[in-house]
Amino acid sequence: MLEVTDHSTLSQTLLQEVKTLADRFQQTFGRIPSFMEVCGSHTMALARTGVKKALEGYVRLISGPGCPVCVTDQVTIDAMISLTDGVNRIICTFGDMVRVPGSYGTLMQAKTEGKDVRVVYSPVDAVRIAEQHPHQEVIFLGIGFETTIPILAAAVKEAEEKQVQNFSMWMSTKLVEPILRQLLHDGEVALDGFLLPGHVSMVMGRKHFEFLATEYNMPAVISGFEALDMLSALRHLLLLSLEQRAVVLNDYKSVVTEQGNVQAKYWMNHYFTLCDEAWRGIGVISHSGMDFKREYNQFNAKVRFPVPTREPRRTKCRCGEVIRGLIDPPQCALFGRACTPLNPIGPCMVSSEGSCAAYYQYMREE
Ligand code: SF4
């Protein structure tokens, strides 16, 4: 029997309850329910804890566009790698980014060719590196969602306060609300509800997601990341779907409030403003990211160090469809053959939050 890795009585009871409700859904509507987990951390947690596998045949859990590395489009990745071509530069980034294949190599390859590429845990570390190397330009590659944007703002604040003039940031951030609107507008995937990201909700608050219920008649539940949290959220989603009630529930009250983190939102909006962003496999979505306000362009690497963009090289990678929930990773012909975590072809196999990596690590049939 398939079981979630959390063997506590409560988890097993909840799992059984979710299955019973899913059966009732199937009897009522003649199909199994489909829920999208928006967040890459949920994708990994659902696979790692065994919840996804345990619910196969009962609930279809579709991975959404919530992995920041995966949704960054190829032109942006190529541009970030091109930044290493400049002289006297130190490029800083988060760990996964160095392995993401660009059209003509990776940041890791640039490093092995002698370019100064460094992995940091926080953009604030990049500010420190800039202070230590005043005669070099330190550029941080800023990708991420609403969880990361306040941290990027904190780094800019520190650089501003310390008057660090050789620090800048190449922003390619994404916002959750615009992409959910786009997915619902496109209607390519039939969904019965959303498992909403706990971390983004911590910053943005429950109220931020109310548009799903009021404008799209879509139930949604904010969830934590343990097996128990996710099973509880799925139970709520099934109950709401069966009652045909469109409500946005907060099932992660220990962390998420109605209004979110007011301070974090203040600092996001202090340095950054809405901008159009290109999403992998989807294209440009209006006002779907944040970039520097004009008055802070001294920190804007796109303004200070423009790089020519070129047409990306096409591959058979189907990350774009994985991100939109149109296919599961094993439906890509390269999955587990040409594309593995050791030799990734696309970002969904590189990222620690990527669907292809989650499938490969925890759900692959031998
Ligand atoms: Fe892309 Fe690899 Fe995933 Fe296929 S298996 S979609 S090539 S990352």
Tab-separated table of C-alpha atoms and ligand atoms in Angstrom:
chain	number	residue	atom	x	y	z
A	1	MET	CA	0.000	0.000	0.000
A	2	LEU	CA	1.270	3.493	-0.852
A	3	GLU	CA	1.796	5.612	2.173
A	4	VAL	CA	2.944	9.096	2.998
A	5	THR	CA	6.321	9.169	4.727
A	6	ASP	CA	4.789	10.786	7.797
A	7	HIS	CA	3.346	7.715	9.519
A	8	SER	CA	1.677	9.546	12.397
A	9	THR	CA	-1.856	8.404	13.085
A	10	LEU	CA	-3.132	11.867	12.259
A	11	SER	CA	-1.494	11.880	8.801
A	12	GLN	CA	-2.798	8.410	7.990
A	13	THR	CA	-6.297	9.383	9.148
A	14	LEU	CA	-6.167	12.553	7.074
A	15	LEU	CA	-4.897	10.649	4.040
A	16	GLN	CA	-7.826	8.266	4.325
A	17	GLU	CA	-10.233	11.174	4.709
A	18	VAL	CA	-8.823	12.891	1.596
A	19	LYS	CA	-9.238	9.660	-0.382
A	20	THR	CA	-12.837	9.259	0.813
A	21	LEU	CA	-13.671	12.852	-0.143
A	22	ALA	CA	-11.948	12.382	-3.515
A	23	ASP	CA	-14.095	9.268	-4.112
A	24	ARG	CA	-17.171	11.309	-3.284
A	25	PHE	CA	-16.010	14.013	-5.726
A	26	GLN	CA	-15.587	11.390	-8.449
A	27	GLN	CA	-19.048	9.938	-7.811
A	28	THR	CA	-20.589	13.427	-7.886
A	29	PHE	CA	-18.792	14.919	-10.901
A	30	GLY	CA	-17.701	11.808	-12.825
A	31	ARG	CA	-13.971	12.676	-12.810
A	32	ILE	CA	-11.127	12.968	-10.353
A	33	PRO	CA	-10.455	16.437	-8.890
A	34	SER	CA	-7.509	18.483	-10.218
A	35	PHE	CA	-5.696	20.918	-7.968
A	36	MET	CA	-2.653	22.989	-8.844
A	37	GLU	CA	0.106	23.566	-6.319
A	38	VAL	CA	1.438	26.989	-7.225
A	39	CYS	CA	4.690	26.850	-5.333
A	40	GLY	CA	7.867	24.960	-6.230
A	41	SER	CA	8.464	24.150	-2.559
A	42	HIS	CA	5.067	22.422	-2.494
A	43	THR	CA	5.945	20.484	-5.660
A	44	MET	CA	9.057	19.145	-3.967
A	45	ALA	CA	7.333	18.582	-0.601
A	46	LEU	CA	4.386	16.706	-2.155
A	47	ALA	CA	6.832	14.383	-3.932
A	48	ARG	CA	9.273	14.010	-1.018
A	49	THR	CA	6.621	13.217	1.594
A	50	GLY	CA	4.890	10.694	-0.679
A	51	VAL	CA	1.588	12.595	-0.610
A	52	LYS	CA	1.468	12.948	-4.401
A	53	LYS	CA	2.127	9.271	-5.029
A	54	ALA	CA	-0.277	8.176	-2.285
A	55	LEU	CA	-3.068	10.169	-3.951
A	56	GLU	CA	-2.473	8.911	-7.501
A	57	GLY	CA	-5.837	7.889	-8.945
A	58	TYR	CA	-7.679	9.943	-6.315
A	59	VAL	CA	-6.506	13.543	-6.798
A	60	ARG	CA	-4.580	14.979	-9.745
A	61	LEU	CA	-1.938	17.313	-8.348
A	62	ILE	CA	-0.633	19.592	-11.076
A	63	SER	CA	2.617	21.485	-10.590
A	64	GLY	CA	2.266	25.158	-11.358
A	65	PRO	CA	4.603	27.998	-12.309
A	66	GLY	CA	6.060	28.581	-8.852
A	67	CYS	CA	9.709	27.654	-9.245
A	68	PRO	CA	11.641	30.904	-9.823
A	69	VAL	CA	14.507	29.302	-11.729
A	70	CYS	CA	12.128	27.307	-13.955
A	71	VAL	CA	9.971	30.257	-15.016
A	72	THR	CA	12.924	32.488	-15.957
A	73	ASP	CA	12.900	32.580	-19.743
A	74	GLN	CA	15.832	31.560	-21.928
A	75	VAL	CA	16.600	35.074	-23.185
A	76	THR	CA	17.025	36.262	-19.578
A	77	ILE	CA	19.194	33.281	-18.647
A	78	ASP	CA	21.369	33.960	-21.714
A	79	ALA	CA	21.614	37.650	-20.803
A	80	MET	CA	22.668	36.797	-17.249
A	81	ILE	CA	25.404	34.493	-18.550
A	82	SER	CA	26.531	37.203	-21.004
A	83	LEU	CA	27.128	39.509	-18.040
A	84	THR	CA	30.189	37.411	-17.171
A	85	ASP	CA	31.840	38.607	-20.426
A	86	GLY	CA	32.538	42.039	-18.979
A	87	VAL	CA	35.912	42.727	-17.367
A	88	ASN	CA	36.418	43.419	-13.690
A	89	ARG	CA	33.099	41.880	-12.682
A	90	ILE	CA	32.030	39.537	-9.924
A	91	ILE	CA	28.708	37.833	-10.654
A	92	CYS	CA	26.832	36.598	-7.577
A	93	THR	CA	23.776	34.372	-7.585
A	94	PHE	CA	21.805	31.688	-5.757
A	95	GLY	CA	23.044	28.088	-6.064
A	96	ASP	CA	20.671	26.611	-8.646
A	97	MET	CA	21.278	29.392	-11.142
A	98	VAL	CA	24.871	28.403	-11.883
A	99	ARG	CA	23.722	25.081	-13.392
A	100	VAL	CA	20.818	26.340	-15.509
A	101	PRO	CA	21.663	25.768	-19.160
A	102	GLY	CA	21.700	28.867	-21.292
A	103	SER	CA	21.743	28.596	-25.075
A	104	TYR	CA	25.521	28.572	-25.127
A	105	GLY	CA	26.664	27.316	-21.709
A	106	THR	CA	26.062	27.844	-17.992
A	107	LEU	CA	27.349	30.195	-15.336
A	108	MET	CA	29.293	27.228	-13.972
A	109	GLN	CA	31.057	26.816	-17.305
A	110	ALA	CA	31.846	30.538	-17.325
A	111	LYS	CA	33.385	30.049	-13.872
A	112	THR	CA	35.539	27.142	-15.053
A	113	GLU	CA	36.694	29.388	-17.906
A	114	GLY	CA	38.018	31.822	-15.316
A	115	LYS	CA	35.094	34.217	-14.855
A	116	ASP	CA	34.418	35.306	-11.269
A	117	VAL	CA	31.027	33.706	-10.533
A	118	ARG	CA	30.109	33.197	-6.879
A	119	VAL	CA	27.230	31.419	-5.166
A	120	VAL	CA	25.862	33.339	-2.180
A	121	TYR	CA	23.115	32.513	0.306
A	122	SER	CA	21.716	36.030	0.366
A	123	PRO	CA	21.983	39.157	-1.800
A	124	VAL	CA	23.260	40.933	1.323
A	125	ASP	CA	26.366	38.702	1.032
A	126	ALA	CA	26.894	40.216	-2.425
A	127	VAL	CA	26.875	43.700	-0.884
A	128	ARG	CA	29.603	42.532	1.520
A	129	ILE	CA	31.659	41.198	-1.424
A	130	ALA	CA	31.273	44.596	-3.120
A	131	GLU	CA	32.598	46.312	0.010
A	132	GLN	CA	35.576	43.941	0.071
A	133	HIS	CA	36.340	44.534	-3.645
A	134	PRO	CA	35.822	48.266	-4.192
A	135	HIS	CA	37.598	48.218	-7.579
A	136	GLN	CA	35.366	45.571	-9.086
A	137	GLU	CA	31.698	45.655	-10.086
A	138	VAL	CA	29.579	43.160	-8.152
A	139	ILE	CA	26.348	42.156	-9.900
A	140	PHE	CA	23.731	40.037	-8.160
A	141	LEU	CA	21.279	38.072	-10.319
A	142	GLY	CA	17.975	38.705	-8.597
A	143	ILE	CA	15.365	36.095	-9.408
A	144	GLY	CA	12.434	35.059	-7.216
A	145	PHE	CA	8.842	35.676	-6.207
A	146	GLU	CA	7.280	37.856	-3.507
A	147	THR	CA	9.164	35.862	-0.858
A	148	THR	CA	12.523	36.913	-2.285
A	149	ILE	CA	11.765	40.455	-3.479
A	150	PRO	CA	11.812	41.935	0.075
A	151	ILE	CA	15.213	40.273	0.622
A	152	LEU	CA	16.465	41.886	-2.591
A	153	ALA	CA	15.120	45.204	-1.295
A	154	ALA	CA	16.997	44.680	1.999
A	155	ALA	CA	20.262	44.275	0.067
A	156	VAL	CA	19.641	47.463	-1.915
A	157	LYS	CA	18.810	49.280	1.335
A	158	GLU	CA	22.092	48.140	2.845
A	159	ALA	CA	24.049	49.185	-0.257
A	160	GLU	CA	22.297	52.544	-0.251
A	161	GLU	CA	22.924	53.187	3.454
A	162	LYS	CA	26.588	52.196	3.177
A	163	GLN	CA	26.985	54.024	-0.129
A	164	VAL	CA	28.327	50.927	-1.857
A	165	GLN	CA	28.612	52.165	-5.419
A	166	ASN	CA	30.031	49.049	-7.068
A	167	PHE	CA	26.972	46.898	-6.233
A	168	SER	CA	24.075	46.388	-8.632
A	169	MET	CA	21.353	43.874	-9.286
A	170	TRP	CA	19.993	42.294	-12.469
A	171	MET	CA	16.313	41.849	-11.631
A	172	SER	CA	14.135	39.126	-13.109
A	173	THR	CA	11.500	38.721	-10.420
A	174	LYS	CA	7.995	37.321	-10.798
A	175	LEU	CA	4.659	37.864	-9.078
A	176	VAL	CA	2.133	35.110	-8.343
A	177	GLU	CA	-1.133	36.970	-8.914
A	178	PRO	CA	-0.537	37.865	-12.609
A	179	ILE	CA	0.484	34.320	-13.547
A	180	LEU	CA	-2.575	32.812	-11.811
A	181	ARG	CA	-4.783	35.265	-13.711
A	182	GLN	CA	-3.021	34.331	-16.953
A	183	LEU	CA	-3.453	30.572	-16.368
A	184	LEU	CA	-7.129	31.008	-15.538
A	185	HIS	CA	-7.617	33.311	-18.514
A	186	ASP	CA	-5.920	30.846	-20.895
A	187	GLY	CA	-7.967	27.947	-19.488
A	188	GLU	CA	-5.564	25.345	-20.916
A	189	VAL	CA	-5.785	23.209	-17.765
A	190	ALA	CA	-9.087	22.356	-16.084
A	191	LEU	CA	-8.668	23.100	-12.379
A	192	ASP	CA	-10.893	22.632	-9.342
A	193	GLY	CA	-8.779	24.733	-6.995
A	194	PHE	CA	-5.377	25.977	-5.924
A	195	LEU	CA	-3.017	24.948	-3.146
A	196	LEU	CA	-1.583	28.389	-2.446
A	197	PRO	CA	2.052	29.056	-1.513
A	198	GLY	CA	2.669	29.430	2.216
A	199	HIS	CA	5.793	31.567	1.892
A	200	VAL	CA	4.430	34.050	-0.668
A	201	SER	CA	1.218	34.274	1.391
A	202	MET	CA	3.304	35.075	4.468
A	203	VAL	CA	4.454	38.242	2.665
A	204	MET	CA	1.283	39.089	0.741
A	205	GLY	CA	-1.426	37.903	3.193
A	206	ARG	CA	-4.591	35.851	2.644
A	207	LYS	CA	-6.603	38.800	1.385
A	208	HIS	CA	-4.246	39.216	-1.571
A	209	PHE	CA	-5.605	35.969	-3.078
A	210	GLU	CA	-9.296	36.694	-2.599
A	211	PHE	CA	-9.590	37.558	-6.312
A	212	LEU	CA	-9.499	33.820	-7.043
A	213	ALA	CA	-12.847	33.356	-5.318
A	214	THR	CA	-14.523	36.646	-6.165
A	215	GLU	CA	-13.425	36.966	-9.813
A	216	TYR	CA	-12.823	33.360	-10.901
A	217	ASN	CA	-15.136	31.404	-8.617
A	218	MET	CA	-12.137	29.241	-7.667
A	219	PRO	CA	-11.563	27.720	-4.193
A	220	ALA	CA	-8.040	28.005	-2.836
A	221	VAL	CA	-6.279	27.035	0.391
A	222	ILE	CA	-3.023	28.440	1.781
A	223	SER	CA	-0.907	25.550	3.029
A	224	GLY	CA	2.269	24.791	4.947
A	225	PHE	CA	4.845	22.289	3.751
A	226	GLU	CA	4.622	19.240	6.017
A	227	ALA	CA	2.619	16.176	4.934
A	228	LEU	CA	0.037	16.971	7.587
A	229	ASP	CA	-0.284	20.598	6.392
A	230	MET	CA	-0.738	19.632	2.762
A	231	LEU	CA	-3.207	16.824	3.496
A	232	SER	CA	-5.239	19.186	5.656
A	233	ALA	CA	-5.272	21.793	2.866
A	234	LEU	CA	-6.315	19.162	0.310
A	235	ARG	CA	-9.121	18.036	2.616
A	236	HIS	CA	-10.359	21.654	2.778
A	237	LEU	CA	-10.093	21.994	-1.007
A	238	LEU	CA	-12.144	18.847	-1.525
A	239	LEU	CA	-14.812	19.943	0.948
A	240	LEU	CA	-15.050	23.368	-0.729
A	241	SER	CA	-15.221	21.765	-4.193
A	242	LEU	CA	-17.931	19.317	-3.104
A	243	GLU	CA	-19.960	22.149	-1.589
A	244	GLN	CA	-19.180	24.227	-4.723
A	245	ARG	CA	-18.049	27.076	-2.493
A	246	ALA	CA	-15.411	29.470	-3.828
A	247	VAL	CA	-13.506	30.614	-0.751
A	248	VAL	CA	-9.836	31.413	-0.091
A	249	LEU	CA	-8.963	29.681	3.181
A	250	ASN	CA	-5.902	30.230	5.324
A	251	ASP	CA	-4.815	26.812	6.584
A	252	TYR	CA	-1.366	28.098	7.631
A	253	LYS	CA	-2.407	30.545	10.327
A	254	SER	CA	0.761	30.077	12.376
A	255	VAL	CA	2.632	31.925	9.631
A	256	VAL	CA	0.143	33.711	7.355
A	257	THR	CA	-2.016	36.668	8.374
A	258	GLU	CA	-4.833	38.494	6.584
A	259	GLN	CA	-2.671	41.407	5.426
A	260	GLY	CA	0.735	39.698	5.252
A	261	ASN	CA	4.008	41.337	6.188
A	262	VAL	CA	3.360	45.059	5.913
A	263	GLN	CA	7.035	45.981	6.409
A	264	ALA	CA	8.213	43.614	3.678
A	265	LYS	CA	5.612	44.981	1.259
A	266	TYR	CA	6.650	48.543	2.108
A	267	TRP	CA	10.307	47.901	1.223
A	268	MET	CA	9.389	46.027	-1.992
A	269	ASN	CA	7.409	49.024	-3.158
A	270	HIS	CA	10.026	51.482	-1.920
A	271	TYR	CA	12.758	50.417	-4.354
A	272	PHE	CA	10.861	48.532	-7.029
A	273	THR	CA	7.906	49.068	-9.304
A	274	LEU	CA	5.772	46.761	-11.468
A	275	CYS	CA	7.248	45.763	-14.821
A	276	ASP	CA	6.425	43.422	-17.680
A	277	GLU	CA	8.226	40.082	-17.370
A	278	ALA	CA	8.853	37.232	-19.804
A	279	TRP	CA	7.880	33.780	-18.463
A	280	ARG	CA	9.338	30.591	-19.872
A	281	GLY	CA	6.841	28.886	-22.174
A	282	ILE	CA	4.270	31.613	-21.647
A	283	GLY	CA	5.706	34.876	-22.953
A	284	VAL	CA	5.546	38.406	-21.629
A	285	ILE	CA	2.872	39.104	-19.034
A	286	SER	CA	2.101	42.711	-18.308
A	287	HIS	CA	2.977	43.897	-14.783
A	288	SER	CA	4.028	40.417	-13.695
A	289	GLY	CA	7.347	41.319	-12.090
A	290	MET	CA	9.181	44.073	-10.244
A	291	ASP	CA	12.213	46.084	-11.311
A	292	PHE	CA	14.008	49.163	-10.022
A	293	LYS	CA	12.248	52.483	-9.830
A	294	ARG	CA	13.988	55.048	-12.029
A	295	GLU	CA	15.379	56.935	-9.020
A	296	TYR	CA	17.304	53.824	-7.934
A	297	ASN	CA	18.843	53.092	-11.336
A	298	GLN	CA	22.322	53.377	-9.824
A	299	PHE	CA	21.644	49.834	-8.543
A	300	ASN	CA	20.058	48.617	-11.771
A	301	ALA	CA	22.509	46.331	-13.609
A	302	LYS	CA	20.296	46.332	-16.712
A	303	VAL	CA	20.863	50.075	-17.024
A	304	ARG	CA	24.522	50.085	-15.994
A	305	PHE	CA	25.658	46.982	-17.881
A	306	PRO	CA	23.325	46.398	-20.834
A	307	VAL	CA	23.982	43.180	-22.760
A	308	PRO	CA	22.862	42.434	-26.320
A	309	THR	CA	20.033	39.897	-26.481
A	310	ARG	CA	19.956	37.236	-29.152
A	311	GLU	CA	17.550	34.554	-30.296
A	312	PRO	CA	17.882	31.595	-27.879
A	313	ARG	CA	18.903	28.204	-29.178
A	314	ARG	CA	15.928	25.861	-29.378
A	315	THR	CA	16.029	22.478	-27.609
A	316	LYS	CA	13.509	19.685	-27.156
A	317	CYS	CA	13.070	20.618	-23.486
A	318	ARG	CA	9.360	20.890	-22.597
A	319	CYS	CA	9.761	22.924	-19.386
A	320	GLY	CA	7.351	25.516	-20.787
A	321	GLU	CA	4.567	22.911	-20.880
A	322	VAL	CA	5.547	21.451	-17.487
A	323	ILE	CA	5.327	24.922	-15.928
A	324	ARG	CA	1.840	25.488	-17.390
A	325	GLY	CA	0.669	22.137	-16.026
A	326	LEU	CA	0.058	20.768	-19.545
A	327	ILE	CA	2.302	17.722	-19.172
A	328	ASP	CA	3.894	15.759	-16.353
A	329	PRO	CA	7.709	15.508	-16.575
A	330	PRO	CA	7.805	11.843	-17.728
A	331	GLN	CA	5.868	12.918	-20.838
A	332	CYS	CA	9.003	14.759	-21.993
A	333	ALA	CA	10.983	12.352	-24.195
A	334	LEU	CA	14.244	13.538	-22.619
A	335	PHE	CA	13.170	12.875	-19.010
A	336	GLY	CA	15.494	10.432	-17.240
A	337	ARG	CA	17.341	9.693	-20.497
A	338	ALA	CA	19.154	12.676	-21.984
A	339	CYS	CA	17.995	14.871	-19.084
A	340	THR	CA	18.897	13.932	-15.506
A	341	PRO	CA	19.914	15.953	-12.434
A	342	LEU	CA	23.561	15.261	-13.313
A	343	ASN	CA	23.078	16.361	-16.901
A	344	PRO	CA	20.086	18.711	-16.917
A	345	ILE	CA	18.755	20.022	-20.213
A	346	GLY	CA	16.208	22.425	-18.742
A	347	PRO	CA	15.754	24.421	-15.532
A	348	CYS	CA	12.949	22.171	-14.223
A	349	MET	CA	15.571	19.427	-13.795
A	350	VAL	CA	18.176	21.776	-12.280
A	351	SER	CA	16.153	23.545	-9.651
A	352	SER	CA	15.661	22.146	-6.173
A	353	GLU	CA	12.029	23.238	-6.627
A	354	GLY	CA	11.623	21.992	-10.195
A	355	SER	CA	8.925	19.496	-11.178
A	356	CYS	CA	11.269	17.368	-13.275
A	357	ALA	CA	13.796	17.158	-10.415
A	358	ALA	CA	10.989	16.252	-7.969
A	359	TYR	CA	9.697	13.515	-10.269
A	360	TYR	CA	13.189	12.183	-10.926
A	361	GLN	CA	14.131	12.090	-7.259
A	362	TYR	CA	10.942	10.731	-5.712
A	363	MET	CA	8.446	9.448	-8.259
A	364	ARG	CA	10.393	7.902	-11.101
A	365	GLU	CA	9.401	4.358	-12.094
A	366	GLU	CA	12.556	2.254	-12.312
B	1	SF4	FE1	13.152	19.976	-19.798
B	1	SF4	FE2	14.480	17.900	-18.816
B	1	SF4	FE3	12.132	18.499	-17.810
B	1	SF4	FE4	12.322	17.498	-20.268
B	1	SF4	S1	12.841	16.433	-18.387
B	1	SF4	S2	11.055	19.204	-19.608
B	1	SF4	S3	14.256	18.399	-20.959
B	1	SF4	S4	13.973	19.758	-17.715
